[in-house]
XYZ file of C-alpha atoms in Angstrom:
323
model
C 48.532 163.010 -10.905
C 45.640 162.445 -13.793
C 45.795 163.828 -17.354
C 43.808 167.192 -15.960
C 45.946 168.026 -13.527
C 49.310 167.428 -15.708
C 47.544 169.438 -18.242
C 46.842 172.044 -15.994
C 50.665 172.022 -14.922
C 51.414 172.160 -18.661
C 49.064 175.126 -18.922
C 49.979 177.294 -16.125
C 54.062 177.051 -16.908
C 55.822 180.370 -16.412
C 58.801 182.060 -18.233
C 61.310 179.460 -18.295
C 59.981 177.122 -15.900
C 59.553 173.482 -17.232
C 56.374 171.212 -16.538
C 58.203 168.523 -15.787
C 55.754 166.281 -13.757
C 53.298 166.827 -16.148
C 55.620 166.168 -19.323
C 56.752 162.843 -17.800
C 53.136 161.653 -16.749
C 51.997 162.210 -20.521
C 54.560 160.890 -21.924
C 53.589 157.587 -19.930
C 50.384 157.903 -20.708
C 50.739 158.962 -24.593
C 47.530 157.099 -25.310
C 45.320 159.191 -23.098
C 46.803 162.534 -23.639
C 47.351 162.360 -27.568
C 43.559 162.497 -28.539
C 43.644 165.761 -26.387
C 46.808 167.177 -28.368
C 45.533 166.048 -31.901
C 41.897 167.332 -30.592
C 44.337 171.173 -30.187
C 45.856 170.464 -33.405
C 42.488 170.341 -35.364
C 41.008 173.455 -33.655
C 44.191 175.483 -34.693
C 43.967 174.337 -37.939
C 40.486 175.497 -38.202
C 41.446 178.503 -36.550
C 44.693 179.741 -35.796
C 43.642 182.137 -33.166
C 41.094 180.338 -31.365
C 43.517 178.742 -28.654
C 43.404 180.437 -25.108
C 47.083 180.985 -23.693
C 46.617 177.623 -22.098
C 46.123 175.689 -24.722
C 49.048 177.170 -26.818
C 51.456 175.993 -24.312
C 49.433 172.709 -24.462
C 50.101 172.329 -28.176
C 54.120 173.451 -28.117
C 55.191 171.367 -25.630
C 52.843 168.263 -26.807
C 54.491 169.040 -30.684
C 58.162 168.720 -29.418
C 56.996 165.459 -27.446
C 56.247 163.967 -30.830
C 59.740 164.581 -31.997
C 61.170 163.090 -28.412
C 58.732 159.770 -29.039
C 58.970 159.925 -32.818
C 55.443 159.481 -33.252
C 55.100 158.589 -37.097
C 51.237 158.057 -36.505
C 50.866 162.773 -35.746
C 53.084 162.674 -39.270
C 49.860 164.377 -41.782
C 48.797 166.298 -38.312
C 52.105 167.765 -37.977
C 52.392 168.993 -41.514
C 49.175 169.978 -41.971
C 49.849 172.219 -38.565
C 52.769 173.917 -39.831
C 51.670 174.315 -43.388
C 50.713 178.715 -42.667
C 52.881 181.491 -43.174
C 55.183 181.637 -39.857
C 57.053 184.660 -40.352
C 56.980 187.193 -37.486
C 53.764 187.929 -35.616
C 52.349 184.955 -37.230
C 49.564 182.751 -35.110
C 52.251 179.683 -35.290
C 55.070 182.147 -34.831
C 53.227 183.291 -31.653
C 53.307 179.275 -30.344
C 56.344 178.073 -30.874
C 58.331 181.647 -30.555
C 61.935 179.606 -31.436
C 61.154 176.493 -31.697
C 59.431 177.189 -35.059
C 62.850 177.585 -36.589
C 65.797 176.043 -34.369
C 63.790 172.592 -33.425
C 61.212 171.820 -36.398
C 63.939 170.361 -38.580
C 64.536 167.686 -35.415
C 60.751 167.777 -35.276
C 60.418 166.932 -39.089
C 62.900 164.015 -39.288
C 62.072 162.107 -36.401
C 58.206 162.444 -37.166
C 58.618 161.489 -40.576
C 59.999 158.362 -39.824
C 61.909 157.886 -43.614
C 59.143 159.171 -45.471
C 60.768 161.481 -47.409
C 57.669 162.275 -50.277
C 55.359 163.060 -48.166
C 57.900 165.890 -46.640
C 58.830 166.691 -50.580
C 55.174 167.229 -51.240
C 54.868 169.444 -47.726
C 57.715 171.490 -49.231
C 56.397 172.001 -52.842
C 53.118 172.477 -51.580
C 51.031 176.168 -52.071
C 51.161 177.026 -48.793
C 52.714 180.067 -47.433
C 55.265 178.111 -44.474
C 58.996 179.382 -45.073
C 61.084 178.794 -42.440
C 59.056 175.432 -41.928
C 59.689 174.883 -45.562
C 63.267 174.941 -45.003
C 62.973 172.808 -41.889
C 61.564 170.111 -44.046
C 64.506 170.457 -47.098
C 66.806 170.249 -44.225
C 65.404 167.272 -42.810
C 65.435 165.312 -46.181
C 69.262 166.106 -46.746
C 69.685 164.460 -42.960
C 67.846 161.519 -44.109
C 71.146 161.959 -46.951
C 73.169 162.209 -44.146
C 71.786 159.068 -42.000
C 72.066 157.079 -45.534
C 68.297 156.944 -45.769
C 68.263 158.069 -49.297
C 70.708 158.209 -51.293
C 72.294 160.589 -53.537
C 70.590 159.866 -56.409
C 66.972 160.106 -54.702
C 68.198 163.385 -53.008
C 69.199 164.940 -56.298
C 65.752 164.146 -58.053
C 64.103 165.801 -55.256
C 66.905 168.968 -55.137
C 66.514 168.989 -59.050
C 61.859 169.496 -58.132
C 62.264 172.205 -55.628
C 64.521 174.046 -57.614
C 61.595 173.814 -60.223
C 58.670 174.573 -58.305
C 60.672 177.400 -56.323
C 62.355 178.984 -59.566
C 58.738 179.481 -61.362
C 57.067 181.630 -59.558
C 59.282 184.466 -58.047
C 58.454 186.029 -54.468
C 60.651 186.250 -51.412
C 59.362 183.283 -49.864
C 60.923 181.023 -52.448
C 63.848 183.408 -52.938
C 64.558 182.300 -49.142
C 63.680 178.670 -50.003
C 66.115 178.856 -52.942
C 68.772 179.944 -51.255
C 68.464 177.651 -48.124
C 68.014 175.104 -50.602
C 71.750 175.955 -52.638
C 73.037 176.183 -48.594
C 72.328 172.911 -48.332
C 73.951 171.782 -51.275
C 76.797 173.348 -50.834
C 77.171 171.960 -47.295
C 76.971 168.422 -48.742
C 79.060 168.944 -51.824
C 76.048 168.079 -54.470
C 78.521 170.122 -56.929
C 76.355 168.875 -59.841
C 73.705 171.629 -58.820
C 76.357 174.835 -58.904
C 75.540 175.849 -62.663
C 71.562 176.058 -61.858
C 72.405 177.772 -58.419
C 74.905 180.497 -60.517
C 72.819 180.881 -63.251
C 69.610 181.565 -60.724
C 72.090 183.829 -59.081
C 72.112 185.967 -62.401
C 68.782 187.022 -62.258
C 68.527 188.275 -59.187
C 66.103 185.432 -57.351
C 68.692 185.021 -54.275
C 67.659 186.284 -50.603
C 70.848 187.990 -50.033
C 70.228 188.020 -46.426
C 69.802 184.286 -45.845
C 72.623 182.943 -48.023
C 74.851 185.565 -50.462
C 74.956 184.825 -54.075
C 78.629 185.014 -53.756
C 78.831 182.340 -51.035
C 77.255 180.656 -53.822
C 79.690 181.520 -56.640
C 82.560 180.220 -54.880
C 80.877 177.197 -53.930
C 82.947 175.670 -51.197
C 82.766 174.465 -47.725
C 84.723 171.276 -47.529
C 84.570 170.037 -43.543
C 81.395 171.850 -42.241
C 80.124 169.732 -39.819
C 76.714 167.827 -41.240
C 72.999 168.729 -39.713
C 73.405 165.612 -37.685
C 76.902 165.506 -37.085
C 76.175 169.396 -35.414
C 73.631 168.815 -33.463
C 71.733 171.135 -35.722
C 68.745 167.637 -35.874
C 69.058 165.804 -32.888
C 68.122 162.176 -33.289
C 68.112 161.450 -29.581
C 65.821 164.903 -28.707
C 64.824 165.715 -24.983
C 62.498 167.863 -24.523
C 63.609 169.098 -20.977
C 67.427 168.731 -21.529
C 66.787 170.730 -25.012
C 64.945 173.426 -23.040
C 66.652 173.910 -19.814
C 70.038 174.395 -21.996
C 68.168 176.913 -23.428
C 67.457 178.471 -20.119
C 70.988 178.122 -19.251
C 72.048 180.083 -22.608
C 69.871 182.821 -21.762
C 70.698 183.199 -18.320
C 74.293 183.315 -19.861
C 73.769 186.077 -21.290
C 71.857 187.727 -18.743
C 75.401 187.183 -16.486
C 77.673 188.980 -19.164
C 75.445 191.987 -19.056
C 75.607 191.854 -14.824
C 79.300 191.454 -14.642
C 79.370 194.911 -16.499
C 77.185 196.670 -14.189
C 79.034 194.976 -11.012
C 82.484 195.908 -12.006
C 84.053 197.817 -9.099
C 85.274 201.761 -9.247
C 88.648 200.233 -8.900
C 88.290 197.783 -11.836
C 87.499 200.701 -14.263
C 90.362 203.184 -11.974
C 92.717 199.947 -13.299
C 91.546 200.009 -16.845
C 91.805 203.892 -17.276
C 95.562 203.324 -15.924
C 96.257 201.193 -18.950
C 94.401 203.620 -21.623
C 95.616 207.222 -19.670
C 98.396 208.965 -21.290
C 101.144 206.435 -20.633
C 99.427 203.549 -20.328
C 100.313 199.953 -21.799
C 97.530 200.446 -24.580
C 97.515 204.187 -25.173
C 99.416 203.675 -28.247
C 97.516 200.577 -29.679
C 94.010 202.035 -29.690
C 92.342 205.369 -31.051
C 92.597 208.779 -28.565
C 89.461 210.245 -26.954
C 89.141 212.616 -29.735
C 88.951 210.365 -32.633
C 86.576 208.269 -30.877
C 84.465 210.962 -30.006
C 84.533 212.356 -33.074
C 83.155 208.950 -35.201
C 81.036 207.797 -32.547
C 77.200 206.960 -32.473
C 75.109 207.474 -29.946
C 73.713 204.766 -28.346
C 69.886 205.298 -28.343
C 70.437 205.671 -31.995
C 71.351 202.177 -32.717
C 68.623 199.460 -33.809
C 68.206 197.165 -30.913
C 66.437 194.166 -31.774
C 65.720 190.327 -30.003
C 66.619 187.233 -31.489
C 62.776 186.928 -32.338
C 62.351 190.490 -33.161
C 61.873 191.927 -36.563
C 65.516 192.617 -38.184
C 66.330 196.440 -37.949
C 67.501 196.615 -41.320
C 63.737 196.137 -42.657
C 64.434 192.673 -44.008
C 60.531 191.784 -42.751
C 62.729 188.579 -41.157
C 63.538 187.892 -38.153
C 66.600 189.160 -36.679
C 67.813 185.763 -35.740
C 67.626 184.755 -39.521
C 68.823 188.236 -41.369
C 71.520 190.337 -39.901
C 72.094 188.434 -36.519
C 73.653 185.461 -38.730
């Protein structure tokens, strides 16, 4: 195999397959095949839509390589890609689909490689990134968490985005503030509650990413740490992060199947138990009540993980209702 051809394996990928060939040869060839992937980079900086469908799977799955290698050199490339609004239906959005919110905190600290200003000035910045945003703050309080900084470094920074965020209300930094009091909640930087409450008073919370009165009570002593979870994976995989995706999904899809394979005599045993008689006749509502308050299905909003939330949030459903 030659750079083309792993390329062109990268390219073509379907649905959940995995390039794996082609991922291996350019990871040992990194030299060759990162002037191609900083050459993408540039050309969907200049122009977010200008990638064919090729190239965009070029680009994702050459981005998540730099957080397997930890390639400190693509640090300015990488934040200057994901410095663009990335909400739904966004050009970047379209890319990296989940990735955008569930890996690019992994993506951020092992790229960054300890440099914590140059992610604080990425997240203060004028750009219109959100969730990448809070991919960055969350990467800084791992680099808390790894003993990298320390708590007095972390605060100053806390003590800046709060600032910058606070000044100039919208719902992008509404979000950012509360991820941001999340955060400090998670790792106990109590000193920060009375800001967080008094912000809280005037309304500048995003109610639907953290509640004011999560923040108000201010406690969450034994969460597990971004690290410690899993949530920022120090030792990332590419293709053991993806194919356990694949394995979630097709989960899920199995859940769905057992319903529709259940047997006449599976649902002739369950109607025993609810019939007039039965072991659980008395323990749940009768027919009538429950036809009474129910909803019809094709009524309710259906939405993806990736979809826009139903309740007309603007967010993703993944990061509004779904949580």
């Amino acid at each position: 195999m030659n750079l083309q051809q792993a390329l062109l394996e990268i390219g073509n990928v379907q649905d959940t397959e995995l390039p794996i060939a082609g991922l291996e040869f350019v990871k040992a060839n990194w030299s060759e095949f990162y002037p191609e992937l900083e050459r993408l980079i540039d050309q969907f900086i200049a122009d977010d839509t200008s990638l064919t469908d090729d190239q965009q799977v070029i680009l994702y799955f050459g981005t998540l390589l730099l957080a397997e290698l930890k390639y400190s050199p693509a640090l300015e490339k990488c934040l200057q890609l994901f410095a663009r609004s990335d909400t739904f239906l966004t050009p970047i959005e379209a890319v990296f689909g989940d990735a955008l919110t569930e890996l690019t905190p992994t993506l951020f600290y092992n790229v960054v490689d300890g440099n914590t200003q140059a992610l604080c000035n990425y997240i203060v910045d004028g750009h219109q990134a959100m969730y990448c945003k809070a991919s960055a703050i969350e990467a800084v309080f791992a680099q808390y968490e790894a003993g990298i900084i320390d708590e007095f470094v972390l605060s100053a920074h806390v003590t800046r985005w709060i600032t910058v965020f606070s000044a100039l209300p919208s719902s992008t930094n509404s979000f950012l503030i509360s991820a941001l009091a999340d955060s400090c909640i998670e790792y106990q930087l109590d000193n920060f509650k009375p800001q967080f409450v008094a912000l809280g008073d005037k309304n500048v919370f995003d109610e639907d990413r953290f509640k004011y009165d999560e923040v108000k009570a201010w406690h969450r002593a034994g969460t597990p740490k971004l690290i410690e979870s899993g949530m920022i994976q120090i030792d990332f995989n590419v293709v053991d992060t993806l194919s356990a995706w694949a394995d979630d999904d097709s989960d899920s899809e199995g859940e769905g199947e057992e319903l529709d394979n259940m047997s006449n005599e599976d649902f002739e045993g369950f109607d025993s138990l609810m019939g007039q008689g039965g072991l659980l006749a008395n323990i749940l509502y009768d027919e009538n009540t429950i036809l009474e308050n129910s909803v019809p299905v094709s009524s309710l909003p259906t939405a993806g993980r990736n979809d826009p939330c139903p309740c007309g949030s603007g967010k993703k459903y993944k990061k509004c209702c779904l949580r």
